Short mmCIF file of C-alpha atoms and ligand atoms in Angstrom, two decimals:
data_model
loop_
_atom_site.label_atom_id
_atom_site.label_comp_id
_atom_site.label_asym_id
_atom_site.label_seq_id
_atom_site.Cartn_x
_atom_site.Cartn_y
_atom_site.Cartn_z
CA UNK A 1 0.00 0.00 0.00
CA UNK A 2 2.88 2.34 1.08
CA UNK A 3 4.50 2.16 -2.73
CA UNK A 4 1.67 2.82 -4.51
CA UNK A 5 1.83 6.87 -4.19
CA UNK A 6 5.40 6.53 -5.77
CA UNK A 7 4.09 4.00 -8.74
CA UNK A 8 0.85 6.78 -9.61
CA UNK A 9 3.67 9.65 -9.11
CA UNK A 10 5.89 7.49 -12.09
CA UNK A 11 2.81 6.54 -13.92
CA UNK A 12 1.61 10.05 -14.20
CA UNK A 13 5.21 11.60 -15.08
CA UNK A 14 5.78 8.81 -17.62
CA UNK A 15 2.80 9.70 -19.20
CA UNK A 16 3.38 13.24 -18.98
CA UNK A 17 6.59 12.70 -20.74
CA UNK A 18 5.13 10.60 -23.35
CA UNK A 19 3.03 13.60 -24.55
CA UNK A 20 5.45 15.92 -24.62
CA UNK A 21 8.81 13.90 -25.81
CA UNK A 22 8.06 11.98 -29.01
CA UNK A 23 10.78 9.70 -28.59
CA UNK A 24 9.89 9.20 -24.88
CA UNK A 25 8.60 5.48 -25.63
CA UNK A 26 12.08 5.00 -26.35
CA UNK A 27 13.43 6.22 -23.42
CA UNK A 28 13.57 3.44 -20.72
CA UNK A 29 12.69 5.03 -17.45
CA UNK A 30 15.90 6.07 -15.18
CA UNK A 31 16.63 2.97 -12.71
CA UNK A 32 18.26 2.97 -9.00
CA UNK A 33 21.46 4.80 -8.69
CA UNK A 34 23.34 1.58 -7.83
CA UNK A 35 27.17 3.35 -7.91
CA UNK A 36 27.16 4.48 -4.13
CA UNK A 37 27.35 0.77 -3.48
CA UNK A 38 30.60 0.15 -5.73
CA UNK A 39 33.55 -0.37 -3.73
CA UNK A 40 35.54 3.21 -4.91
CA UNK A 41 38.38 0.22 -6.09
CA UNK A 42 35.89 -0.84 -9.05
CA UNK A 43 35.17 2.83 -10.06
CA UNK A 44 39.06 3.83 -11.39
CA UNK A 45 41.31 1.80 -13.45
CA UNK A 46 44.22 3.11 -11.01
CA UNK A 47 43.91 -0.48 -9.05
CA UNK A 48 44.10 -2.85 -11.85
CA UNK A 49 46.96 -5.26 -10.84
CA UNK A 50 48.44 -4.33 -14.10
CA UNK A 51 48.63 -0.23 -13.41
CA UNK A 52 49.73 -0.45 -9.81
CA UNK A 53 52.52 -3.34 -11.01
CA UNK A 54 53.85 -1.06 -13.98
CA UNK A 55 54.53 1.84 -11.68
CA UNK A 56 56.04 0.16 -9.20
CA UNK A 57 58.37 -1.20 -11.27
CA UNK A 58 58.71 2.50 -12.93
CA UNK A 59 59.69 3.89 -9.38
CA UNK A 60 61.65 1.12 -8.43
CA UNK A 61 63.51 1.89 -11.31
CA UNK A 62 63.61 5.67 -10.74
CA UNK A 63 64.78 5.13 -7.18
CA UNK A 64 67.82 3.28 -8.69
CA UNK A 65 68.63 6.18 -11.55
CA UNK A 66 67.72 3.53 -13.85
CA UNK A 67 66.18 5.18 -17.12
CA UNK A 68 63.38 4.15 -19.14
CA UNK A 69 64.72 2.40 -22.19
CA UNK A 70 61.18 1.69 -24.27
CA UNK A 71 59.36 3.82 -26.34
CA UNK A 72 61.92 5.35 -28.04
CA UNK A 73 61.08 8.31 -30.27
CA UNK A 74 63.04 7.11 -33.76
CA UNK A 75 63.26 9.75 -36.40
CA UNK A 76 63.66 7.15 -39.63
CA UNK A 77 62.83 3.74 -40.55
CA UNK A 78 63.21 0.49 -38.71
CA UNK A 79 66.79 -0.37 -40.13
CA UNK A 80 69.83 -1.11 -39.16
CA UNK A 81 71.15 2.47 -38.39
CA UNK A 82 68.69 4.31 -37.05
CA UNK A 83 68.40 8.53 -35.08
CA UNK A 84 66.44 8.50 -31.90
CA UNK A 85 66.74 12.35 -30.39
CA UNK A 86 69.26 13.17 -32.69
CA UNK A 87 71.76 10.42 -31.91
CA UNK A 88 72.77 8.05 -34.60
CA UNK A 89 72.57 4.18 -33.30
CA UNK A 90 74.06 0.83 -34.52
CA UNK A 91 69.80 -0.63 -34.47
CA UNK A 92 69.26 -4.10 -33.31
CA UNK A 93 65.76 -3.45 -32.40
CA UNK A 94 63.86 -4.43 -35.29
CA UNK A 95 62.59 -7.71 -37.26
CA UNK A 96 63.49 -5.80 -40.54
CA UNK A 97 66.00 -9.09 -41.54
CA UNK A 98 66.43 -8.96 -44.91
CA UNK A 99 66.70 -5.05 -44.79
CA UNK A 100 62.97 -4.96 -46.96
CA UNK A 101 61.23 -2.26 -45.43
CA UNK A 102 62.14 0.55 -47.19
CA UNK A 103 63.87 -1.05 -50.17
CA UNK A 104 62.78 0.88 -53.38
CA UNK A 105 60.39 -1.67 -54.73
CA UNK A 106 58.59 -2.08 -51.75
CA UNK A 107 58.04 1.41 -51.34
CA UNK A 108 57.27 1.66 -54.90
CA UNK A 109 54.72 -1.01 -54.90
CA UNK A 110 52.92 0.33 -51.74
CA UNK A 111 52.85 3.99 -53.62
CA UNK A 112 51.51 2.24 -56.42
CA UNK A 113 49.16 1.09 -54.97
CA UNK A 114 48.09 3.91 -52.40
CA UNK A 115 47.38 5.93 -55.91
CA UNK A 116 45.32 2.97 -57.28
CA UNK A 117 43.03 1.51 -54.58
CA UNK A 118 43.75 4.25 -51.55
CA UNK A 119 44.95 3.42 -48.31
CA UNK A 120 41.90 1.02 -46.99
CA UNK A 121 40.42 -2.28 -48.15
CA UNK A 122 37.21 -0.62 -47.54
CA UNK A 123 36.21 -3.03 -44.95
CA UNK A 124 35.98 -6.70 -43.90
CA UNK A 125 36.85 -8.71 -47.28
CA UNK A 126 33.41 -9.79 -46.89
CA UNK A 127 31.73 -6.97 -47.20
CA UNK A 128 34.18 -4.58 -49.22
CA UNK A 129 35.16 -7.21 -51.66
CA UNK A 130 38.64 -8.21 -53.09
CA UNK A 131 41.51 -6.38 -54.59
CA UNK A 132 43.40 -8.55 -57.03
CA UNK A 133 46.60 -7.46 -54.89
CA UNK A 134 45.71 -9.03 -51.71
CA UNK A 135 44.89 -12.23 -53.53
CA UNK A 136 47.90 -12.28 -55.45
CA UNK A 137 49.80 -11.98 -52.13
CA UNK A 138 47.90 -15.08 -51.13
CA UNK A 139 48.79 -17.20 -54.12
CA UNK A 140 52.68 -16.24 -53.42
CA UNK A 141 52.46 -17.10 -49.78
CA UNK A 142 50.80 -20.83 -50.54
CA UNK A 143 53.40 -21.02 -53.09
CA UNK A 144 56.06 -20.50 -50.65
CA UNK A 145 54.51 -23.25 -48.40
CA UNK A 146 53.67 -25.41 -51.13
CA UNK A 147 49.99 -25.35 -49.99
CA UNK A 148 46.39 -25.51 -51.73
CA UNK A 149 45.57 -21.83 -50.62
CA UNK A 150 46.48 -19.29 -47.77
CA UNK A 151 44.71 -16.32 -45.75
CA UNK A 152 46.01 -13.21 -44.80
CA UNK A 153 44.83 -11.57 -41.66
CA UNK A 154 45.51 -7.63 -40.76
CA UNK A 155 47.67 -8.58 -37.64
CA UNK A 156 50.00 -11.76 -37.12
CA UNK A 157 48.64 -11.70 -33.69
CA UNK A 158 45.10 -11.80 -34.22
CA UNK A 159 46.09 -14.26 -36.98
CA UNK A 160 47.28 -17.13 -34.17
CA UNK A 161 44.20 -15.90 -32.04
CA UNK A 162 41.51 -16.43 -34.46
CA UNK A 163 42.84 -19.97 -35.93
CA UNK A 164 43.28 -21.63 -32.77
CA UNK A 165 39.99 -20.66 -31.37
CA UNK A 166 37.80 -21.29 -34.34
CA UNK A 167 39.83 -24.85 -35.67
CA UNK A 168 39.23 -26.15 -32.02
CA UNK A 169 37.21 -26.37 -28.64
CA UNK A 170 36.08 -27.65 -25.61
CA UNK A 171 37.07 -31.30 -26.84
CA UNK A 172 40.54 -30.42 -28.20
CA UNK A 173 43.72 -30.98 -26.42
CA UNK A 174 46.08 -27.98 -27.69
CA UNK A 175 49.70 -29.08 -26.95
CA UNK A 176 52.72 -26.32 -27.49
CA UNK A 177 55.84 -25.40 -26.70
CA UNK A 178 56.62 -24.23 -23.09
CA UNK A 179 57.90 -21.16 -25.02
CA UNK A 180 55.24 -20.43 -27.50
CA UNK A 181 54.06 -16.67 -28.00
CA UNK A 182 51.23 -15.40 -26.04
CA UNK A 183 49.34 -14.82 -29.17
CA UNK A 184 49.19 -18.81 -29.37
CA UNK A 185 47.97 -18.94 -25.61
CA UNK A 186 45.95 -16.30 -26.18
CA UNK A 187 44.25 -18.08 -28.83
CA UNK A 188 43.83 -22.08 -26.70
CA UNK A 189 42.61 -19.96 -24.00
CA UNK A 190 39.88 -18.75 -26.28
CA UNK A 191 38.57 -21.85 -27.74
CA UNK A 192 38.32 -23.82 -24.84
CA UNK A 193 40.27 -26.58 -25.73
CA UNK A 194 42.30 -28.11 -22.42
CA UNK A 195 46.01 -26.76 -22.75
CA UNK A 196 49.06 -28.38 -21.94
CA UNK A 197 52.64 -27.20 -22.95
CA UNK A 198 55.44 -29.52 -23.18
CA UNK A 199 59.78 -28.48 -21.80
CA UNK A 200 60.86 -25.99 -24.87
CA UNK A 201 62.01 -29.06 -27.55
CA UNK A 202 62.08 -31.62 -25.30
CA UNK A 203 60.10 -33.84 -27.87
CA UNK A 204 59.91 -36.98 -26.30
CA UNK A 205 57.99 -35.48 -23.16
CA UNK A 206 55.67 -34.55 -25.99
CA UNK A 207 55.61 -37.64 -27.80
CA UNK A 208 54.79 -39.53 -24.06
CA UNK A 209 51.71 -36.88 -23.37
CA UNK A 210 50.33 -37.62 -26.25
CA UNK A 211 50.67 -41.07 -25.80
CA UNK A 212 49.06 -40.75 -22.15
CA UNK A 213 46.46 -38.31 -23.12
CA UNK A 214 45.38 -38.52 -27.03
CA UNK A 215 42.41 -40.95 -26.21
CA UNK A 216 41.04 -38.72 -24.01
CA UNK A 217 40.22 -35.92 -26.83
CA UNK A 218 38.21 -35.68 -30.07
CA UNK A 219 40.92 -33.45 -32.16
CA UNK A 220 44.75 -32.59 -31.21
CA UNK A 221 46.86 -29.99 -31.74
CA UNK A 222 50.65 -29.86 -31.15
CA UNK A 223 51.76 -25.95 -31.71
CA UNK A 224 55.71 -25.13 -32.08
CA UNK A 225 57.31 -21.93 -33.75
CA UNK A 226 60.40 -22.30 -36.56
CA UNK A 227 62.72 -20.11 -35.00
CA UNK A 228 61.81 -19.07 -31.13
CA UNK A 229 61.64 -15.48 -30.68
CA UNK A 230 63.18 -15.17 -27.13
CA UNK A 231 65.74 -17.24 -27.87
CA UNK A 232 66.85 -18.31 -31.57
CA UNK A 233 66.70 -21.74 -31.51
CA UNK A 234 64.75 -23.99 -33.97
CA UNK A 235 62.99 -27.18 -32.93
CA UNK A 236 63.32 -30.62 -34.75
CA UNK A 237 60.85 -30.51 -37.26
CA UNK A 238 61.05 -34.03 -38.97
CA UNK A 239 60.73 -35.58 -35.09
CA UNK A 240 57.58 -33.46 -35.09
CA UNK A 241 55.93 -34.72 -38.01
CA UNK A 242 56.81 -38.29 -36.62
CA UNK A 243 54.90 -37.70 -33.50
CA UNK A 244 51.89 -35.83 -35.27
CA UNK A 245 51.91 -38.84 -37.14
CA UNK A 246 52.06 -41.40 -34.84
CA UNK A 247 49.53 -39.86 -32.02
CA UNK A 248 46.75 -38.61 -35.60
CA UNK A 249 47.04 -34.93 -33.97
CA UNK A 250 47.71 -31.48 -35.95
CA UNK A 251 50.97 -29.84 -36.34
CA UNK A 252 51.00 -25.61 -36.88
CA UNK A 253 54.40 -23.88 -37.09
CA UNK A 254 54.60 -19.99 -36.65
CA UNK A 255 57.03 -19.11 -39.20
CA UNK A 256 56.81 -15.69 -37.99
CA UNK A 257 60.76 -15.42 -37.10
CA UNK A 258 61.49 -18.16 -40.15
CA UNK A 259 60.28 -16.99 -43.13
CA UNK A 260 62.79 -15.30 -45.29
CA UNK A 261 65.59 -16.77 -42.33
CA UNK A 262 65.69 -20.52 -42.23
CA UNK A 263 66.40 -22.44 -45.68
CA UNK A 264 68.33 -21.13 -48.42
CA UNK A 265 65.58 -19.42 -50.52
CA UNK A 266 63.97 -18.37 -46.85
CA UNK A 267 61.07 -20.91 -47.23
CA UNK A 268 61.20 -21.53 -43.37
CA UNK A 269 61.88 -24.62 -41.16
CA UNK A 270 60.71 -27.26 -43.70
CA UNK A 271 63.20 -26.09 -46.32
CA UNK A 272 66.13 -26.32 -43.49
CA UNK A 273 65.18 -29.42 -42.89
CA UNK A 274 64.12 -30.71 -46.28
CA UNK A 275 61.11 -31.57 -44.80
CA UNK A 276 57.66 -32.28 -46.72
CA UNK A 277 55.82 -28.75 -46.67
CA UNK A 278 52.12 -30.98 -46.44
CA UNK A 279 53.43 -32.84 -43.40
CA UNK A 280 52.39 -29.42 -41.39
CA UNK A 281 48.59 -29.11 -41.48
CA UNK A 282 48.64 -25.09 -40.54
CA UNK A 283 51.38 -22.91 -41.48
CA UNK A 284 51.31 -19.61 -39.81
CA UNK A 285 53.19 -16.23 -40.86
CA UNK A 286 53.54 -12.89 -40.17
CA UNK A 287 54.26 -10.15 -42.56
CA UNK A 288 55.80 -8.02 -39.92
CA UNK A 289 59.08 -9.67 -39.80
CA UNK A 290 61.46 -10.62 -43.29
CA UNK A 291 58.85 -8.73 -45.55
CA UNK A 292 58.89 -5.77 -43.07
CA UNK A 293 55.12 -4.37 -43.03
CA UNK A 294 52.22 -5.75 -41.47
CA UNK A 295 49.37 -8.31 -41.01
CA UNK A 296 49.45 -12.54 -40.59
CA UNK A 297 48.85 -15.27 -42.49
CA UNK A 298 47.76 -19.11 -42.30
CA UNK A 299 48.80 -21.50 -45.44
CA UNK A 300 47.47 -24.81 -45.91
CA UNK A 301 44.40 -27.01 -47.51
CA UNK A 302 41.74 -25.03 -49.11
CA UNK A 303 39.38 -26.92 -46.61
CA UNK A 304 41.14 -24.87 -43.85
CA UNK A 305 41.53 -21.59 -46.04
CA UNK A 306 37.60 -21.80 -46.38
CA UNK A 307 36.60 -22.37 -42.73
CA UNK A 308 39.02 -19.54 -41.66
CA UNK A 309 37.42 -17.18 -44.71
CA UNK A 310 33.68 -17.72 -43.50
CA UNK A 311 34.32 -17.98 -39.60
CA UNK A 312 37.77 -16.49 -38.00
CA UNK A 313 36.33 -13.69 -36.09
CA UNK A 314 39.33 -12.09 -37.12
CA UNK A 315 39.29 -12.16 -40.53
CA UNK A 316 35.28 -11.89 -40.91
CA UNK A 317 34.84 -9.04 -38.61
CA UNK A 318 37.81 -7.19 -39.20
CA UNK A 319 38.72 -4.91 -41.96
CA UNK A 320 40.92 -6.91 -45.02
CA UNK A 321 44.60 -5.95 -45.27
CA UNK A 322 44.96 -2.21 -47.02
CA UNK A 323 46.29 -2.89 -50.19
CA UNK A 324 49.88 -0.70 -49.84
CA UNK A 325 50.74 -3.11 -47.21
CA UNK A 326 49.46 -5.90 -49.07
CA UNK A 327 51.22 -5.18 -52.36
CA UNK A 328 54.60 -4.00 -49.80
CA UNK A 329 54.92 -7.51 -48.42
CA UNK A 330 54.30 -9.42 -52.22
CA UNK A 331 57.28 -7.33 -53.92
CA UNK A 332 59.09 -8.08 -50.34
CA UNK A 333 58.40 -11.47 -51.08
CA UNK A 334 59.97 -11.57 -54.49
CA UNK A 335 62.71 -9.62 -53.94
CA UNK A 336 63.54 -11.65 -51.49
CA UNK A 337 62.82 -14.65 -53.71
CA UNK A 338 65.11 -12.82 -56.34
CA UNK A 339 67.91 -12.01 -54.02
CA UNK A 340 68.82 -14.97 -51.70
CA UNK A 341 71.74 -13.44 -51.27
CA UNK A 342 70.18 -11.44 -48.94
CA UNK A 343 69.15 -14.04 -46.24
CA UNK A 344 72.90 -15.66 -46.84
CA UNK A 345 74.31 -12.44 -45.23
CA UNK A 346 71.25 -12.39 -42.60
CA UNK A 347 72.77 -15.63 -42.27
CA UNK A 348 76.94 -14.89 -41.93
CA UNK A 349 76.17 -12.09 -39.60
CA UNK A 350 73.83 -14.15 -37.25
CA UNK A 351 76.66 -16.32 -36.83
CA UNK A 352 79.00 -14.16 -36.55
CA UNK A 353 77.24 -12.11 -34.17
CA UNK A 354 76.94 -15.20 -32.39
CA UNK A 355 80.31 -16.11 -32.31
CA UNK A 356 82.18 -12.90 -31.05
CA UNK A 357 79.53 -12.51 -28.26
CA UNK A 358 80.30 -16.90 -27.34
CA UNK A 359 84.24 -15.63 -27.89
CA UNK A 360 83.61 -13.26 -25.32
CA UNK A 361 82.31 -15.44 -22.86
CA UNK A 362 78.70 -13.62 -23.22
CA UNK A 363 75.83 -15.80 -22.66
CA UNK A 364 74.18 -16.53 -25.59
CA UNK A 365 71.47 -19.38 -24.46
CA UNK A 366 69.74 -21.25 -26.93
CA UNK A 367 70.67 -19.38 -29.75
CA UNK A 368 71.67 -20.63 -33.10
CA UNK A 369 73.29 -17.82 -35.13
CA UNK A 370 69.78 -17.12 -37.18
CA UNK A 371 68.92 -13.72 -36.53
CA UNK A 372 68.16 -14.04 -33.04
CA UNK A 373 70.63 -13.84 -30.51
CA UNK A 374 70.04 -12.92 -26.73
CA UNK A 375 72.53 -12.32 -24.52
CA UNK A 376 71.35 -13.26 -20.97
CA UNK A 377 72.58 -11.16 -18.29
CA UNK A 378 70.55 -12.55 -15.19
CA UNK A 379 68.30 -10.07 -13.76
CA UNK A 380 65.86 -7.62 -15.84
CA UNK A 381 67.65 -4.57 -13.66
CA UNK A 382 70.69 -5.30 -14.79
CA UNK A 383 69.04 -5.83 -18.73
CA UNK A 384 67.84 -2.51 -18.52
CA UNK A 385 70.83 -1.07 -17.10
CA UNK A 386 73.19 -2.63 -19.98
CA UNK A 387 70.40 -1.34 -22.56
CA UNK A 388 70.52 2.44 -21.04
CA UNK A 389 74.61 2.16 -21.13
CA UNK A 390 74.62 0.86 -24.46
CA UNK A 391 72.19 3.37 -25.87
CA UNK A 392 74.76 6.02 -24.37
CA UNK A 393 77.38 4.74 -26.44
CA UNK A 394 74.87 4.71 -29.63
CA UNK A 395 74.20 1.07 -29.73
CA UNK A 396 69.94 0.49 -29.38
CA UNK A 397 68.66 -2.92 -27.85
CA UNK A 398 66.00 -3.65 -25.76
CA UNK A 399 65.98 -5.71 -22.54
CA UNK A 400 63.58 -8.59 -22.05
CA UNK A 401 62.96 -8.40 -18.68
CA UNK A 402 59.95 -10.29 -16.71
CA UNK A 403 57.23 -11.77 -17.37
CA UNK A 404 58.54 -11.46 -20.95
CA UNK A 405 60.95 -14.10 -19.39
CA UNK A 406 61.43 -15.85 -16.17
CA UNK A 407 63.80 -12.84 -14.20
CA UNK A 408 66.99 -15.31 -13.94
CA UNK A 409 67.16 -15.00 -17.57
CA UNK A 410 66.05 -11.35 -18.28
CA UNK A 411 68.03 -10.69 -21.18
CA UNK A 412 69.12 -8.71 -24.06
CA UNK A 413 68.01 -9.71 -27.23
CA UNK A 414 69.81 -8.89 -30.48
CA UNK A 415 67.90 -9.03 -33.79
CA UNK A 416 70.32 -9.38 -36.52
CA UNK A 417 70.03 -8.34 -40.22
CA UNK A 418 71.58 -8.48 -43.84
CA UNK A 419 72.67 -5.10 -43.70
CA UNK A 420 74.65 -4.78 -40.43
CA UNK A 421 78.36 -4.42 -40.76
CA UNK A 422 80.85 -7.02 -39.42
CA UNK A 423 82.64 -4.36 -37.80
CA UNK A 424 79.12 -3.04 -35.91
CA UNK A 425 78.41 -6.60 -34.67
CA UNK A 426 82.25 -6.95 -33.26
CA UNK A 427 82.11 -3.58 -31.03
CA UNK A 428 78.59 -3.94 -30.04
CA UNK A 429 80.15 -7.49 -28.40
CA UNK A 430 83.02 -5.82 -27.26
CA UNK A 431 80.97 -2.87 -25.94
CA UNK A 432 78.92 -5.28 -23.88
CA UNK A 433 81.47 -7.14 -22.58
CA UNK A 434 83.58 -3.95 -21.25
CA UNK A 435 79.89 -3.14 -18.99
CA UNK A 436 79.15 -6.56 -17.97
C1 PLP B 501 56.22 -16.17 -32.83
C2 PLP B 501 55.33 -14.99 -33.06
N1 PLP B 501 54.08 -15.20 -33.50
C3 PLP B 501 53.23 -14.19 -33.70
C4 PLP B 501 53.61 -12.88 -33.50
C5 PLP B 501 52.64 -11.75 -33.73
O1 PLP B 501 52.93 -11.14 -34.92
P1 PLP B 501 52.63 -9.59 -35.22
O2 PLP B 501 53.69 -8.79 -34.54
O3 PLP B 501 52.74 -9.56 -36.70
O4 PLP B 501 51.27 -9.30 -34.73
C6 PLP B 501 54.90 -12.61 -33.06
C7 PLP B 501 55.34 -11.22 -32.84
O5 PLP B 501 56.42 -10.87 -32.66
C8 PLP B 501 55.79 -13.69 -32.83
O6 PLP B 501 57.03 -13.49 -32.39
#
């Protein structure tokens, strides 16, 4: 009985409203203030774990004079030498390998193609439709991989995300690498599938999960990358393929680091190894690395190229790649197809990099001499410390520092390419040494 003054009072004013406000109908009545009841915590993003952790480290680091080495304003392209506040660095901060962003062709092709089509695809591929250059790109990557058809996404990231969570799910057992990127985690943790990872290339304790476990799921996926980014070491394909053989599971590779690195024409980990290209049921890429622009891609069956075309949120629901970057990475892709010479100096100086540093008693980990090497200095103050020195005496590489990497083995990592100068890679190890 006591309520019903209030329920007339809102009756009335609604209907009031209605008359005068033509869109009232429309307009849900205002509800209960419910905010005063919020702990003041959930009202700011100030308490996020992630915000209070990043400036804690960022005074920690002020309280020790230690500066902050990312985010560097650069003043040209991502090469070799590079200007960052008017200081001209030896660069070893970039995945530009084979030195292709900003070659001449692939700036000419992008400006081609900027003056042809614009700078967009218009929208998804869906809706906007195709541009021959974006399919031509496609044909040239499934070439490469010796597949029936391949995809490109706008990001190599949301490339790993989509596949994974639309190829499997709740049933699936996705199997990887202890030290596979996040954008593969991120992409089990979204399609549901039970995760397990397996010691980095330790493929016999993958080989014996399976073996334990592959009853106990409908489909199986076993996820490893051709050339580890962290680290620069390359797993053993061929034992691989056995085990995806012998257990009826999947095998992807990211050939984001291996493309246009590993094999002598840069066709990745199954040309270094001779290995049969349709042995590996998803091969994953990235444009961002050897044929320096942007976007991801997935080679293999047309079967898989049309499931991923009709259903990977990320491809469906996101805009197609713009053609410049699209025609960038296909005349990156041919020059580098013309010009192997190119990845056989990526190659000298990786392992000669590799070498003075190992000379020098530097600790070089895993790596292999292909165009990753870290050097692991033990604690992620002391990787940002050598970084900030380094810079000083114009040499730019970034620390790894945790949770990129477990803090015992915070790091810096060195990304090598065909253009650097034997004499650049010998002081930089020299350099290092004299501050270790
Ligand atoms: C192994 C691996 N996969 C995927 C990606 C994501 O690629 P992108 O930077 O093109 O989004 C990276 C990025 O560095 C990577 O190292």
């Amino acid at each position: 009985m006591r309520i019903m003054p209030k329920v007339t009072n809102n009756l009335a004013r609604r209907i009031l409203q209605r008359k005068s406000d033509p869109c009232a109908s429309q307009t849900p009545a205002p509800s209960e203030n419910t905010w005063q009841q919020v702990p003041a915590k959930f009202l700011t993003f100030e308490t996020l774990p992630a915000y209070t952790n990043m400036r804690m480290m960022q005074e920690a680091a002020r309280g020790l004079g230690i500066g902050d080495p990312f985010f560097k304003m650069h003043e040209g392209q991502a090469s070799v030498v590079t200007r960052v506040n008017g200081k001209t660095c030896t660069n070893f901060s970039h995945y530009n390998y084979l030195g292709l962003s900003g070659h001449k062709e692939v700036n000419a092709a992008a400006i081609e193609a900027i003056q042809r089509y614009g700078t967009t695809a218009g929208a998804s591929r869906l809706v906007a439709g195709e541009r021959p250059v974006q399919r031509e790109l496609e044909e040239a990557l499934a070439k490469v991989y010796d597949a029936e058809d391949a995809l490109v996404f706008v990001s190599g990231h949301a490339t790993n995300v989509s596949t994974i969570s639309t190829l499997f799910g709740p049933k699936d057992l996705v199997i990887h690498d202890q030290l596979a990127h996040n954008s593969i985690l991120e992409g089990i943790r979204l399609s549901g599938a039970t995760r397990r990872s397996f010691p980095h290339n330790n493929a016999s304790f993958l080989d014996n999960t399976l073996r334990d476990l592959r009853s106990r799921f409908e489909r199986v996926l076993i996820v490893v990358e051709g050339l580890y980014s962290m680290d620069g070491d390359i797993p053993h394909l061929p034992t691989l393929i056995a085990i995806k053989k012998r257990h009826g599971a999947f095998l992807m590779v990211d050939e984001a680091h291996s493309l246009g690195v590993l094999g002598a024409s840069g066709r990745g980990i199954a040309e270094h190894f001779d290995a049969n290209f349709k042995d590996i049921d998803i091969w994953m890429g990235t444009l961002t690395k050897a044929l320096g622009t942007c976007g991801g891609f997935i080679a293999g069956s047309k079967i898989l190229v049309d499931i991923l075309k009709y259903h990977a949120p990320g491809f469906v629901y996101s805009v197609g790649i713009s053609p410049p970057l699209a025609a960038a990475a296909l005349a990156a892709l041919k020059v580098m197809q013309r010009e192997p010479e190119r990845i056989m100096r990526l190659r000298q100086n990786s392992q000669a990099f590799l070498d003075y540093a190992r000379k020098l008693g530097l600790n070089t980990g895993l790596s292999q001499g292909f165009s990753i090497v870290p050097i692991i200095v033990g604690s992620s103050k002391k990787a940002v410390q050598l970084s900030n020195e380094l810079y000083e005496r114009n040499i730019n590489v970034q620390p790894i520092i945790y949770p990129g990497v477990e803090e015992q083995v915070a790091r810096l990592r060195f990304f090598l390419s065909c253009d650097h100068q034997d004499e650049d890679l010998k002081k930089t190890c020299q350099t290092l040494k004299g501050l270790i």
